[in-house]
Amino acid sequence: MSLFKTIIQLFPRAKAFRAFVDTSFRRFAKALAVVPDDERKQLDLIYADIFPETTREVARWEKQFGIVFTSGYSPTIRRGLLDLFWKIKRGGQSSEYLQELLRKINSGIFVVENVPVGNPRKSNIAYTAVNNNKTMVNGNRNAVNGRYIGDSSFVPTVLRNGTEQPYSIPLDTAYWEACFYVCGGVYRNKYQQIVYVQTIDIPAQWRNFIEYIILKTKPVHMTAVMFIKYIQEESHD
């Protein structure tokens, strides 16, 4: 019920008060209703400012969270990042949760656990044409032994808590169980092991931000294997 109708209900129900079409009484009742309705709408907007996904004060929220490099981006991305910080405060350590956070920056990011366990030291190349490959038929230009996809020159970086070991991936299967990939996608063999990880290009300005989110969110014992190429040119929505 509108405030105008509410005010009408407060008056007597006699015919003299019900015959108010275009009368001074009607104008009086409307005048009483206008200001409170405007105030209610303003209060609704102020209430929306409490939440990062609806706030009008994006810059002020960013100042509170120390976000200083997103002024050139769209309000949608900036509100998404504010929502990201709220989610970090609520907590969570699953790969799905971390992926949800990172997709506030780039919707193409995948966070994939190394299950079943494979060797992350050999995950930047996938051999696609070998013996017993059913696609190897006459006339198929790709049907050659040793054909692969991927870039053997790319070396992923590693993020983990602690510095008790060199900042690399040890040749230790027990260590591989605690690895997960931050990437643009994965390719699995017939055993469902990850044999190739696709890189993803992200503007370099996001690097510290992404690494902060991962270190802040992931379990302490886990290692993030980063298949991200940080490029210098800026990318805006």
Short mmCIF file of C-alpha atoms in Angstrom, two decimals:
data_model
loop_
_atom_site.label_atom_id
_atom_site.label_comp_id
_atom_site.label_asym_id
_atom_site.label_seq_id
_atom_site.Cartn_x
_atom_site.Cartn_y
_atom_site.Cartn_z
CA MET A 1 0.00 0.00 0.00
CA SER A 2 1.34 3.47 -0.93
CA LEU A 3 1.82 6.11 1.72
CA PHE A 4 -0.91 8.18 0.06
CA LYS A 5 -3.49 5.41 0.51
CA THR A 6 -2.27 4.84 4.03
CA ILE A 7 -2.92 8.49 4.90
CA ILE A 8 -6.42 8.28 3.40
CA GLN A 9 -7.19 5.32 5.66
CA LEU A 10 -6.43 7.48 8.71
CA PHE A 11 -9.30 9.84 7.98
CA PRO A 12 -13.00 9.19 8.79
CA ARG A 13 -14.98 7.09 6.32
CA ALA A 14 -17.89 9.47 6.05
CA LYS A 15 -19.09 10.40 2.55
CA ALA A 16 -17.72 13.90 2.95
CA PHE A 17 -14.22 12.50 3.28
CA ARG A 18 -14.63 9.85 0.58
CA ALA A 19 -15.69 12.36 -2.07
CA PHE A 20 -12.15 13.68 -2.50
CA VAL A 21 -11.61 13.50 -6.29
CA ASP A 22 -9.68 16.66 -7.23
CA THR A 23 -10.53 18.31 -3.93
CA SER A 24 -8.42 20.24 -1.47
CA PHE A 25 -8.47 17.19 0.78
CA ARG A 26 -6.96 15.01 -1.93
CA ARG A 27 -4.23 17.57 -2.64
CA PHE A 28 -3.53 17.83 1.08
CA ALA A 29 -3.23 14.05 1.46
CA LYS A 30 -0.89 13.85 -1.54
CA ALA A 31 1.30 16.62 -0.15
CA LEU A 32 1.67 14.65 3.06
CA ALA A 33 2.67 11.53 1.12
CA VAL A 34 5.22 13.01 -1.33
CA VAL A 35 8.05 13.90 1.05
CA PRO A 36 8.04 10.58 2.97
CA ASP A 37 8.01 8.64 -0.35
CA ASP A 38 11.04 10.59 -1.57
CA GLU A 39 12.78 9.92 1.69
CA ARG A 40 12.00 6.22 1.44
CA LYS A 41 13.49 6.06 -2.07
CA GLN A 42 16.62 7.83 -0.85
CA LEU A 43 16.89 5.41 2.06
CA ASP A 44 16.61 2.50 -0.40
CA LEU A 45 19.57 3.91 -2.36
CA ILE A 46 21.59 4.38 0.81
CA TYR A 47 20.78 0.81 1.83
CA ALA A 48 22.01 -0.39 -1.59
CA ASP A 49 25.35 1.32 -0.89
CA ILE A 50 25.96 -1.21 1.90
CA PHE A 51 26.49 -3.98 -0.66
CA PRO A 52 29.39 -3.93 -3.14
CA GLU A 53 27.35 -5.29 -6.05
CA THR A 54 24.86 -2.37 -5.87
CA THR A 55 26.82 0.50 -4.32
CA ARG A 56 26.98 3.91 -6.00
CA GLU A 57 30.14 4.76 -4.08
CA VAL A 58 32.58 2.42 -5.82
CA ALA A 59 35.60 4.69 -5.36
CA ARG A 60 35.00 5.07 -1.63
CA TRP A 61 34.71 1.28 -1.21
CA GLU A 62 37.94 0.78 -3.16
CA LYS A 63 39.69 3.22 -0.86
CA GLN A 64 38.63 1.15 2.16
CA PHE A 65 40.00 -2.06 0.61
CA GLY A 66 43.15 -0.44 -0.79
CA ILE A 67 42.26 -1.14 -4.44
CA VAL A 68 44.20 1.53 -6.33
CA PHE A 69 44.56 0.42 -9.97
CA THR A 70 41.04 -0.10 -11.33
CA SER A 71 39.85 3.45 -12.06
CA GLY A 72 39.92 2.81 -15.83
CA TYR A 73 37.72 -0.27 -15.62
CA SER A 74 33.95 -0.54 -15.88
CA PRO A 75 31.76 -0.28 -12.77
CA THR A 76 30.77 -3.94 -13.30
CA ILE A 77 34.37 -5.17 -12.89
CA ARG A 78 35.02 -2.81 -10.01
CA ARG A 79 31.91 -3.91 -8.11
CA GLY A 80 32.88 -7.52 -8.79
CA LEU A 81 36.25 -6.96 -7.15
CA LEU A 82 34.61 -5.41 -4.11
CA ASP A 83 32.36 -8.46 -3.90
CA LEU A 84 35.51 -10.59 -4.14
CA PHE A 85 36.94 -8.98 -1.01
CA TRP A 86 33.70 -9.60 0.85
CA LYS A 87 33.89 -13.28 -0.11
CA ILE A 88 37.50 -13.52 1.13
CA LYS A 89 36.33 -12.23 4.50
CA ARG A 90 33.68 -14.97 4.66
CA GLY A 91 36.32 -17.64 4.07
CA GLY A 92 36.57 -20.82 1.99
CA GLN A 93 39.41 -22.93 0.59
CA SER A 94 37.97 -25.16 -2.13
CA SER A 95 39.15 -24.92 -5.74
CA GLU A 96 35.61 -23.89 -6.79
CA TYR A 97 35.64 -21.07 -4.26
CA LEU A 98 39.05 -19.76 -5.39
CA GLN A 99 37.97 -20.03 -9.02
CA GLU A 100 34.85 -17.99 -8.27
CA LEU A 101 37.03 -15.27 -6.72
CA LEU A 102 39.54 -15.15 -9.59
CA ARG A 103 36.79 -15.01 -12.21
CA LYS A 104 35.90 -11.59 -10.88
CA ILE A 105 39.10 -10.55 -12.68
CA ASN A 106 38.91 -12.80 -15.76
CA SER A 107 36.01 -15.13 -16.53
CA GLY A 108 38.36 -17.52 -18.38
CA ILE A 109 40.44 -18.52 -15.34
CA PHE A 110 40.24 -22.13 -14.18
CA VAL A 111 41.42 -23.53 -10.85
CA VAL A 112 41.96 -27.28 -11.25
CA GLU A 113 43.14 -29.75 -8.62
CA ASN A 114 45.83 -32.26 -9.63
CA VAL A 115 43.47 -35.26 -9.34
CA PRO A 116 44.21 -37.98 -10.25
CA VAL A 117 47.79 -37.09 -9.46
CA GLY A 118 50.00 -36.30 -12.43
CA ASN A 119 53.44 -34.77 -12.86
CA PRO A 120 53.12 -30.95 -12.87
CA ARG A 121 56.71 -30.71 -14.12
CA LYS A 122 55.56 -32.09 -17.50
CA SER A 123 52.22 -30.38 -17.92
CA ASN A 124 52.94 -27.80 -20.61
CA ILE A 125 52.99 -30.25 -23.53
CA ALA A 126 50.44 -32.87 -24.62
CA TYR A 127 51.27 -35.46 -27.25
CA THR A 128 48.25 -35.87 -29.49
CA ALA A 129 49.49 -38.14 -32.28
CA VAL A 130 51.11 -41.35 -31.11
CA ASN A 131 50.69 -45.06 -31.82
CA ASN A 132 47.18 -46.40 -31.10
CA ASN A 133 45.66 -42.97 -31.71
CA LYS A 134 42.41 -43.69 -33.59
CA THR A 135 42.58 -40.38 -35.44
CA MET A 136 45.81 -41.45 -37.15
CA VAL A 137 44.45 -42.35 -40.58
CA ASN A 138 45.75 -41.82 -44.08
CA GLY A 139 45.43 -38.24 -45.22
CA ASN A 140 45.42 -36.82 -41.70
CA ARG A 141 48.22 -34.26 -41.65
CA ASN A 142 48.34 -34.41 -37.87
CA ALA A 143 48.86 -38.18 -37.84
CA VAL A 144 52.54 -38.26 -37.00
CA ASN A 145 54.37 -39.71 -34.04
CA GLY A 146 55.60 -37.10 -31.62
CA ARG A 147 53.12 -34.36 -32.54
CA TYR A 148 52.21 -32.24 -29.53
CA ILE A 149 50.35 -29.14 -28.45
CA GLY A 150 51.71 -26.60 -26.02
CA ASP A 151 54.79 -24.44 -25.59
CA SER A 152 57.82 -26.20 -24.21
CA SER A 153 59.54 -22.86 -23.58
CA PHE A 154 56.91 -21.68 -21.08
CA VAL A 155 57.82 -22.28 -17.45
CA PRO A 156 55.00 -21.87 -14.95
CA THR A 157 55.56 -19.95 -11.75
CA VAL A 158 54.79 -21.42 -8.35
CA LEU A 159 52.99 -19.92 -5.37
CA ARG A 160 53.14 -21.45 -1.92
CA ASN A 161 53.44 -20.48 1.71
CA GLY A 162 56.87 -20.81 3.26
CA THR A 163 60.38 -20.74 1.81
CA GLU A 164 61.84 -23.91 3.28
CA GLN A 165 62.37 -25.31 -0.23
CA PRO A 166 63.49 -23.77 -3.52
CA TYR A 167 60.70 -21.96 -5.35
CA SER A 168 60.16 -24.77 -7.85
CA ILE A 169 58.33 -28.08 -8.23
CA PRO A 170 60.28 -30.94 -6.60
CA LEU A 171 60.59 -34.29 -8.36
CA ASP A 172 58.50 -35.92 -5.65
CA THR A 173 55.11 -37.57 -6.24
CA ALA A 174 54.06 -36.88 -2.66
CA TYR A 175 54.54 -33.16 -3.33
CA TRP A 176 52.45 -33.30 -6.52
CA GLU A 177 49.37 -34.29 -4.54
CA ALA A 178 49.34 -30.81 -3.00
CA CYS A 179 49.53 -28.97 -6.35
CA PHE A 180 46.71 -27.29 -8.21
CA TYR A 181 46.67 -25.32 -11.46
CA VAL A 182 45.57 -21.74 -12.11
CA CYS A 183 45.19 -21.63 -15.88
CA GLY A 184 43.02 -21.32 -18.96
CA GLY A 185 42.01 -25.00 -19.04
CA VAL A 186 43.46 -28.51 -18.95
CA TYR A 187 43.81 -31.52 -21.22
CA ARG A 188 43.59 -35.03 -19.73
CA ASN A 189 44.77 -38.45 -20.92
CA LYS A 190 42.67 -41.61 -20.94
CA TYR A 191 43.47 -42.06 -17.25
CA GLN A 192 42.05 -38.57 -16.56
CA GLN A 193 45.46 -37.33 -15.49
CA ILE A 194 46.27 -33.75 -16.49
CA VAL A 195 48.93 -33.85 -19.21
CA TYR A 196 48.60 -30.37 -20.66
CA VAL A 197 47.67 -27.05 -19.06
CA GLN A 198 46.59 -24.14 -21.22
CA THR A 199 48.04 -20.73 -20.42
CA ILE A 200 45.90 -17.62 -20.12
CA ASP A 201 46.92 -14.02 -20.90
CA ILE A 202 46.15 -11.44 -18.20
CA PRO A 203 47.28 -7.79 -17.96
CA ALA A 204 50.41 -7.51 -15.82
CA GLN A 205 48.79 -5.00 -13.47
CA TRP A 206 46.73 -7.82 -11.97
CA ARG A 207 49.69 -10.01 -10.99
CA ASN A 208 50.18 -8.87 -7.39
CA PHE A 209 46.45 -8.82 -6.88
CA ILE A 210 45.97 -12.39 -8.17
CA GLU A 211 48.88 -13.73 -6.14
CA TYR A 212 47.53 -12.02 -3.02
CA ILE A 213 44.11 -13.63 -3.51
CA ILE A 214 45.61 -17.11 -4.01
CA LEU A 215 47.95 -16.91 -1.01
CA LYS A 216 45.14 -15.47 1.10
CA THR A 217 42.66 -18.20 0.13
CA LYS A 218 44.45 -21.48 -0.50
CA PRO A 219 45.27 -24.02 2.24
CA VAL A 220 48.76 -23.44 3.65
CA HIS A 221 50.17 -26.77 2.47
CA MET A 222 48.93 -26.40 -1.14
CA THR A 223 50.99 -25.15 -4.08
CA ALA A 224 49.56 -23.12 -6.95
CA VAL A 225 51.14 -23.83 -10.34
CA MET A 226 50.51 -20.66 -12.33
CA PHE A 227 49.98 -20.99 -16.08
CA ILE A 228 49.39 -17.26 -16.51
CA LYS A 229 51.20 -15.06 -19.03
CA TYR A 230 51.19 -11.52 -17.73
CA ILE A 231 51.09 -9.09 -20.63
CA GLN A 232 51.94 -5.39 -20.47
CA GLU A 233 49.14 -3.91 -22.51
CA GLU A 234 46.03 -2.99 -20.58
CA SER A 235 42.72 -4.73 -21.16
CA HIS A 236 39.44 -3.03 -20.31
CA ASP A 237 35.82 -4.09 -20.50
#
